PDB file of C-alpha atoms in Angstrom:
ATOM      1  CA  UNK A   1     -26.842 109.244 170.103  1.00 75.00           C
ATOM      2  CA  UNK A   2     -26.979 112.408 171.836  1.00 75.00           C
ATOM      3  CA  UNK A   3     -26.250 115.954 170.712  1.00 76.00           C
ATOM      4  CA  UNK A   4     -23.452 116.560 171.940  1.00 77.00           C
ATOM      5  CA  UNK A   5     -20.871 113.934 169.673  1.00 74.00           C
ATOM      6  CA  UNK A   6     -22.756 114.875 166.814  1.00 67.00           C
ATOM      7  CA  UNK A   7     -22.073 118.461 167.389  1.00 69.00           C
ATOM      8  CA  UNK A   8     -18.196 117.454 167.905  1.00 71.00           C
ATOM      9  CA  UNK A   9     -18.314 115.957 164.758  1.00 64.00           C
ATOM     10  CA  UNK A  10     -20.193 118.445 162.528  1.00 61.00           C
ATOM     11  CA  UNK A  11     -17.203 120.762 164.191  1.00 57.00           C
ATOM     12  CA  UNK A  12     -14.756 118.663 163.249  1.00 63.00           C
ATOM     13  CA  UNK A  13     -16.148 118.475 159.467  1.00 60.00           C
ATOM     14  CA  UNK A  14     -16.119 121.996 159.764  1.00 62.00           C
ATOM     15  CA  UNK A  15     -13.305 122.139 160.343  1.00 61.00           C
ATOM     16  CA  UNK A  16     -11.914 120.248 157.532  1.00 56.00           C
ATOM     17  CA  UNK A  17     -13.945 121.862 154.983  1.00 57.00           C
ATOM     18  CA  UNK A  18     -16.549 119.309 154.500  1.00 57.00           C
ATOM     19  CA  UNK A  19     -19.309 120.911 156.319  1.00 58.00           C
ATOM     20  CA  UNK A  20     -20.474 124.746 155.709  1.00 59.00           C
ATOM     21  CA  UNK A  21     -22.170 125.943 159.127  1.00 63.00           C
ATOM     22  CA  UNK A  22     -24.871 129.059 158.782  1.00 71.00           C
ATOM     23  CA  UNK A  23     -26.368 130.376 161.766  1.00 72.00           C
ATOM     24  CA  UNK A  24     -30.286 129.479 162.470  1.00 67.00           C
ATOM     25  CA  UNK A  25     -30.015 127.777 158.865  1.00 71.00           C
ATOM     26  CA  UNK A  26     -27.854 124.467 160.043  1.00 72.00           C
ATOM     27  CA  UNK A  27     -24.935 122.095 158.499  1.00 68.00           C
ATOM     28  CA  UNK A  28     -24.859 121.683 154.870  1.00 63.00           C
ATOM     29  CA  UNK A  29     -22.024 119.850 152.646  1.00 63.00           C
ATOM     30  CA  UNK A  30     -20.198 122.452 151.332  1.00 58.00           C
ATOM     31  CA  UNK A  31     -19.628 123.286 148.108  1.00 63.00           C
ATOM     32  CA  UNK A  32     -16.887 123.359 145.718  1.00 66.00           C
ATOM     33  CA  UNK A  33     -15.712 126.458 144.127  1.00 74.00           C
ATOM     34  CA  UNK A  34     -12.528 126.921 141.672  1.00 79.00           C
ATOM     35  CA  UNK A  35     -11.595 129.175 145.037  1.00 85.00           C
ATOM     36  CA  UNK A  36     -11.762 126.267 147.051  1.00 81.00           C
ATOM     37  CA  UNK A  37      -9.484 124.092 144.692  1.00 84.00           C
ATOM     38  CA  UNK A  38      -6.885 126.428 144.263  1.00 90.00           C
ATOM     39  CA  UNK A  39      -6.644 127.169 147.678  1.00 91.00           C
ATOM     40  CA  UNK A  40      -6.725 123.520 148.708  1.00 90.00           C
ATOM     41  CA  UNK A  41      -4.085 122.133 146.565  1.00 92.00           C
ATOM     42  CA  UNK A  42      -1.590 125.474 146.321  1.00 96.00           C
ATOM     43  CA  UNK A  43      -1.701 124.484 149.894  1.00 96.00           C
ATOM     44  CA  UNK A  44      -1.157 120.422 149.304  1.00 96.00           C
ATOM     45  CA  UNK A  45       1.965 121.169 147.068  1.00 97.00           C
ATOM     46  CA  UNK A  46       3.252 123.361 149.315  1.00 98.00           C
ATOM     47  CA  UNK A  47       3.008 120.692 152.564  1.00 98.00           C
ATOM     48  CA  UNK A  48       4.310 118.155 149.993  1.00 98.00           C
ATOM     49  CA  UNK A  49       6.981 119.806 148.682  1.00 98.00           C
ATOM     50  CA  UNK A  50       8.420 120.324 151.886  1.00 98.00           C
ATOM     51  CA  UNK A  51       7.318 116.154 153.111  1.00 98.00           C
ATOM     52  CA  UNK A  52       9.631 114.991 150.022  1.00 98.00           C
ATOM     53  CA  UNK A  53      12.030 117.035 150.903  1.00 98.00           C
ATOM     54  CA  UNK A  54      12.307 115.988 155.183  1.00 98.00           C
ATOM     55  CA  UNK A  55      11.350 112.473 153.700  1.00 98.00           C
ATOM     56  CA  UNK A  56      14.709 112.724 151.287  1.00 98.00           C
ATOM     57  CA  UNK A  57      16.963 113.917 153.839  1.00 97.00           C
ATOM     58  CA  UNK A  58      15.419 112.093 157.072  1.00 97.00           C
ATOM     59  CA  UNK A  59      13.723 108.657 156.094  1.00 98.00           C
ATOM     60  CA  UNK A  60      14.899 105.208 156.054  1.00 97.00           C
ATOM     61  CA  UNK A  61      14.337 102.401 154.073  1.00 96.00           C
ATOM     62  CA  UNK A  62      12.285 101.155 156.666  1.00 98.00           C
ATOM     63  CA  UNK A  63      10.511 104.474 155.932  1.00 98.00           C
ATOM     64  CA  UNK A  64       9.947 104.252 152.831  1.00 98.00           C
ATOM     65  CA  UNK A  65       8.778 100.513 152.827  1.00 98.00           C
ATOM     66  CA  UNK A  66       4.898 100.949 153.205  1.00 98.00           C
ATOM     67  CA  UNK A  67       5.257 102.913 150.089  1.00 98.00           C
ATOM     68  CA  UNK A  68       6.602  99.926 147.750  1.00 98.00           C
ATOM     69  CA  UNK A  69       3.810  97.571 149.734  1.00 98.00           C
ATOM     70  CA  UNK A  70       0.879 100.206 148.654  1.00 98.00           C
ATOM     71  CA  UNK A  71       2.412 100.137 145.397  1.00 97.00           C
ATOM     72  CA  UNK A  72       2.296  95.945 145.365  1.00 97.00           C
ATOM     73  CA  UNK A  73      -0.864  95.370 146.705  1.00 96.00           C
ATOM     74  CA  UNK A  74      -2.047  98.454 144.013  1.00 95.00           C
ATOM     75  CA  UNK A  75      -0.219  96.100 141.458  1.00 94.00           C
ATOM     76  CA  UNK A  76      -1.365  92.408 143.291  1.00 95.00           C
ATOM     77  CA  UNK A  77      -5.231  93.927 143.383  1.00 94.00           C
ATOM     78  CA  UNK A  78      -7.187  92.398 140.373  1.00 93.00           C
ATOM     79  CA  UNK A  79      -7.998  95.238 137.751  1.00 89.00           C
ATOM     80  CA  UNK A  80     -11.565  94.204 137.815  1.00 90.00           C
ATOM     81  CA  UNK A  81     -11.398  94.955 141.882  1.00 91.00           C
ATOM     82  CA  UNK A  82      -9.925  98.357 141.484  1.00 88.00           C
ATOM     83  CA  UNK A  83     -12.373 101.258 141.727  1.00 86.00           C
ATOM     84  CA  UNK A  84     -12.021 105.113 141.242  1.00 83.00           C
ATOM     85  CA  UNK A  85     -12.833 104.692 145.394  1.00 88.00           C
ATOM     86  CA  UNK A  86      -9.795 102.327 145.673  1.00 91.00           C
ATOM     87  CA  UNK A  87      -7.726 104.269 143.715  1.00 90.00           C
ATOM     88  CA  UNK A  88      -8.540 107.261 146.241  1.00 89.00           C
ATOM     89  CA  UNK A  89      -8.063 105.040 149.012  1.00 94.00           C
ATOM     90  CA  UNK A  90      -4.150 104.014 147.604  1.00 95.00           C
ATOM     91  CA  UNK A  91      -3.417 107.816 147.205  1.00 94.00           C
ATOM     92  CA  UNK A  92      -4.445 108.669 150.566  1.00 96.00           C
ATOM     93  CA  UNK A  93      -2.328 106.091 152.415  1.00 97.00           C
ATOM     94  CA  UNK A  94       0.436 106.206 149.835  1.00 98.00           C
ATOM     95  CA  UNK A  95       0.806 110.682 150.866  1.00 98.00           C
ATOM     96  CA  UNK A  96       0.398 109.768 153.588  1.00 98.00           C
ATOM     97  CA  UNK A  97       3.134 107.276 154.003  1.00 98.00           C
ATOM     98  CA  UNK A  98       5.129 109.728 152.656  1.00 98.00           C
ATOM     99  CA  UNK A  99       4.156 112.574 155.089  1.00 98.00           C
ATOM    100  CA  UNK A 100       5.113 109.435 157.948  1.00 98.00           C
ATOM    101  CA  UNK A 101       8.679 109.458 156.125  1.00 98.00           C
ATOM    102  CA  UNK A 102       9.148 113.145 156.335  1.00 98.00           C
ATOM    103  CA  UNK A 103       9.586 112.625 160.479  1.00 98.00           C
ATOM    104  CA  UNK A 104       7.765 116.072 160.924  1.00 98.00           C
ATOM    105  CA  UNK A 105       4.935 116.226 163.472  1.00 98.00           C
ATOM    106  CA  UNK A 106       3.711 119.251 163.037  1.00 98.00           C
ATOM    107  CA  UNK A 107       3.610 118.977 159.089  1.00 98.00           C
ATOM    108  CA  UNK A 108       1.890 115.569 159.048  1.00 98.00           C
ATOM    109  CA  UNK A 109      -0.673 116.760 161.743  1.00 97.00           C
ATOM    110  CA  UNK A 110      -1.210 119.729 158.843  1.00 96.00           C
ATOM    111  CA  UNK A 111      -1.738 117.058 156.320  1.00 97.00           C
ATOM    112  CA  UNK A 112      -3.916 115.544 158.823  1.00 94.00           C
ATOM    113  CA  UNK A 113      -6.302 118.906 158.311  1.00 90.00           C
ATOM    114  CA  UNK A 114      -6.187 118.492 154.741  1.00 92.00           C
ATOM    115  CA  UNK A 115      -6.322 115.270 154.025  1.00 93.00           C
ATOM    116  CA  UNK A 116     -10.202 114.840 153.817  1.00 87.00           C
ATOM    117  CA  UNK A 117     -10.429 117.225 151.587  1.00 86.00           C
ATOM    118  CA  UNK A 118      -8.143 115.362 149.269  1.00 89.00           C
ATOM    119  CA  UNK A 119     -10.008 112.721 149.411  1.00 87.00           C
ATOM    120  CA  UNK A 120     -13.375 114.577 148.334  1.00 82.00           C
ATOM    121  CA  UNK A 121     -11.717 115.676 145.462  1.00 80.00           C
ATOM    122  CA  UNK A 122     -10.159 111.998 144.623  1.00 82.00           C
ATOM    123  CA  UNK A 123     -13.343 110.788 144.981  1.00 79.00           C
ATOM    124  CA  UNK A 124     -15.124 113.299 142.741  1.00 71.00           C
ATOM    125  CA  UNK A 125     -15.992 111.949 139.538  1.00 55.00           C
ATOM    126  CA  UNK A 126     -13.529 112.538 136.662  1.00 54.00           C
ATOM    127  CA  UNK A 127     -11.033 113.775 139.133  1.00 60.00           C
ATOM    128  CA  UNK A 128      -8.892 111.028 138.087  1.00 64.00           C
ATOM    129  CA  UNK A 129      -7.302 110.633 134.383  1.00 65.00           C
ATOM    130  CA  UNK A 130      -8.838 107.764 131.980  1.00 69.00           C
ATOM    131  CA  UNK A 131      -6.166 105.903 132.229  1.00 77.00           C
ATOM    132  CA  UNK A 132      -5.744 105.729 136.212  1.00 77.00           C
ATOM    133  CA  UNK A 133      -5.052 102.259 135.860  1.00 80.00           C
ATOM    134  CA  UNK A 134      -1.718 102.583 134.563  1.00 83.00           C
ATOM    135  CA  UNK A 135      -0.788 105.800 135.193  1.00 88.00           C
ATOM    136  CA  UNK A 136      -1.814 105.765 139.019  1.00 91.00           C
ATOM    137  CA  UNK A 137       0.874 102.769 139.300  1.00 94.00           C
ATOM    138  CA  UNK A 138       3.267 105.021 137.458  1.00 94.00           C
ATOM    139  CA  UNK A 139       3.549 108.107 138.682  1.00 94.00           C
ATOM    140  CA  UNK A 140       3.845 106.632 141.991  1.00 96.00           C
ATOM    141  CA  UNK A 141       6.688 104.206 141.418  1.00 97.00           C
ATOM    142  CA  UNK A 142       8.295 107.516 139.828  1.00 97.00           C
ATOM    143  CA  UNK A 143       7.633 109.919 143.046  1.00 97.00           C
ATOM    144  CA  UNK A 144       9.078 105.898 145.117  1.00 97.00           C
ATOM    145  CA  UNK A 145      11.940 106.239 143.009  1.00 97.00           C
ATOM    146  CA  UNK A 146      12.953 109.985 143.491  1.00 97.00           C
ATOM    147  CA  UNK A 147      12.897 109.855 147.682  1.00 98.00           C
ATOM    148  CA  UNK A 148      14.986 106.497 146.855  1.00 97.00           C
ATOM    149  CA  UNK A 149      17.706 108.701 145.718  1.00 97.00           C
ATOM    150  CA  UNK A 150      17.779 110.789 147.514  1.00 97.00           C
ATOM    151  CA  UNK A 151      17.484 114.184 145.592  1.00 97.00           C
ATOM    152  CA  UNK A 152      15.728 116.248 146.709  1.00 97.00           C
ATOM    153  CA  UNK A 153      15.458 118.533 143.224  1.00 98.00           C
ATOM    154  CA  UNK A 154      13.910 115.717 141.867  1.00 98.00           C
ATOM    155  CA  UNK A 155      11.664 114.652 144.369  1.00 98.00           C
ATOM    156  CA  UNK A 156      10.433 118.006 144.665  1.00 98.00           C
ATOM    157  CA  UNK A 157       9.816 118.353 140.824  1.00 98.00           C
ATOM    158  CA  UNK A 158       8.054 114.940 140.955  1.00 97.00           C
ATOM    159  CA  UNK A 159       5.680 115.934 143.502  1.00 98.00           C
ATOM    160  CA  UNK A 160       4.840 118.944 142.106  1.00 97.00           C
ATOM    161  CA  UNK A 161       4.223 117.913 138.890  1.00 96.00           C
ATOM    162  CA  UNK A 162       2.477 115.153 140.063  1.00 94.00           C
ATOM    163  CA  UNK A 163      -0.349 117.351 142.274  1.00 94.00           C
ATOM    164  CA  UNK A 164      -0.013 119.767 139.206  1.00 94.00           C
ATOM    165  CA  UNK A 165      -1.794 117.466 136.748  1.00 89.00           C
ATOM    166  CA  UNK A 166      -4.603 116.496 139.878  1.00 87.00           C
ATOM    167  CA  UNK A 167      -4.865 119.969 140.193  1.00 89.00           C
ATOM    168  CA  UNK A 168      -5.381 120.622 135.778  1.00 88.00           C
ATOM    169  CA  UNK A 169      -7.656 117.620 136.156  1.00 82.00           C
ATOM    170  CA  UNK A 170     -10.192 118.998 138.626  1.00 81.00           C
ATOM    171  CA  UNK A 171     -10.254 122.317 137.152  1.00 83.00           C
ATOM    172  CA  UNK A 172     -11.204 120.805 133.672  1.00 81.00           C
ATOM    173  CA  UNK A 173     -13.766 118.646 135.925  1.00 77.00           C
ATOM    174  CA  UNK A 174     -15.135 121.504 137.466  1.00 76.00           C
ATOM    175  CA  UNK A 175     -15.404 123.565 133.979  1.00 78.00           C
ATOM    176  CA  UNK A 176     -17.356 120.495 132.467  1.00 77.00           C
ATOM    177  CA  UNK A 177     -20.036 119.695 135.098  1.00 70.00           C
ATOM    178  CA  UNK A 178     -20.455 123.661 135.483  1.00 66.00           C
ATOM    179  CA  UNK A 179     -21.717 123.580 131.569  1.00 53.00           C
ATOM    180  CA  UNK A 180     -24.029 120.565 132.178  1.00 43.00           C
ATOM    181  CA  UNK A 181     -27.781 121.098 133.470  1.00 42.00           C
ATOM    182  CA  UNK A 182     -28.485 120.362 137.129  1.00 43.00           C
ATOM    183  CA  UNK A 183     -29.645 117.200 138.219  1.00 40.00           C
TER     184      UNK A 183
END
């Protein structure tokens, strides 16, 4: 491989806030700061509030479809198959099925730039609750249910609380591994 499409894609890690670039020093993975959190998911509510709210007043049923099929094949998927990976992997497509529903280019390619990050976080360990197996199915069916009525109030109270408690969750993750000894 030459330079030049690993450049690109160092760039485009950069980008998305997986890489930190420092002159004459090179790429390294960046870090992850309570800063970086905040800013991250204040950000994700925000672009998700407003995707349940296009989804509610633009989608279809044909829309909204690939949501209840990523919330069977969650439920069809033997429990001793699902990992905190797969879990990640089921959030990811399920937001952004939703983002799909919302029938806003410009906001999904926004999610787009975000949506790595997400995942980092999803996949970091403890970032999901104890009890992911259930609640994971849940919360989801709950968030299904809301753009299925259509109001938007509701939707929008869903999804926040929803990235509320991922939010709590990382904070107390980050707080916990910042008290333990380095590796």
């Amino acid at each position: 491989v030459s330079r030049g499409p690993i450049r690109q894609a160092l760039f485009k890690l950069q980008q998305e806030g997986l890489v930190a670039h420092e002159t004459h020093r090179g790429a390294t993975v960046a870090s992850v700061s309570p800063t970086d959190i905040e800013e991250i998911y204040s950000l994700r509510t925000a672009l998700e509030r407003l995707a349940v709210e296009q989804a509610c007043r633009r989608s279809t049923p044909e829309d909204l479809a690939p949501l209840d099929a990523i919330l069977l094949l969650f439920q069809s998927t033997p429990r001793g198959n699902i990992t905190r990976k797969k879990v990640a992997e089921f959030d990811i497509d399920f937001h952004d099925a939703i983002f799909r529903a919302a029938h806003h280019a410009r906001l999904y390619r926004t999610w787009e730039g975000l949506r790595s990050q997400v995942m980092v976080f999803l996949l970091l360990r403890d970032a999901l609750p104890d009890d992911y197996l259930d609640s994971w199915y849940r919360d989801h069916a709950k968030l299904v249910e809301a753009l299925r009525s259509r109001d938007v109030d509701r939707a929008t109270a869903t999804i926040e609380e929803h990235i509320g408690s991922a939010y709590k969750r990382l904070l107390v993750m980050l707080a916990k591994n910042a008290s333990l000894p380095p590796e």
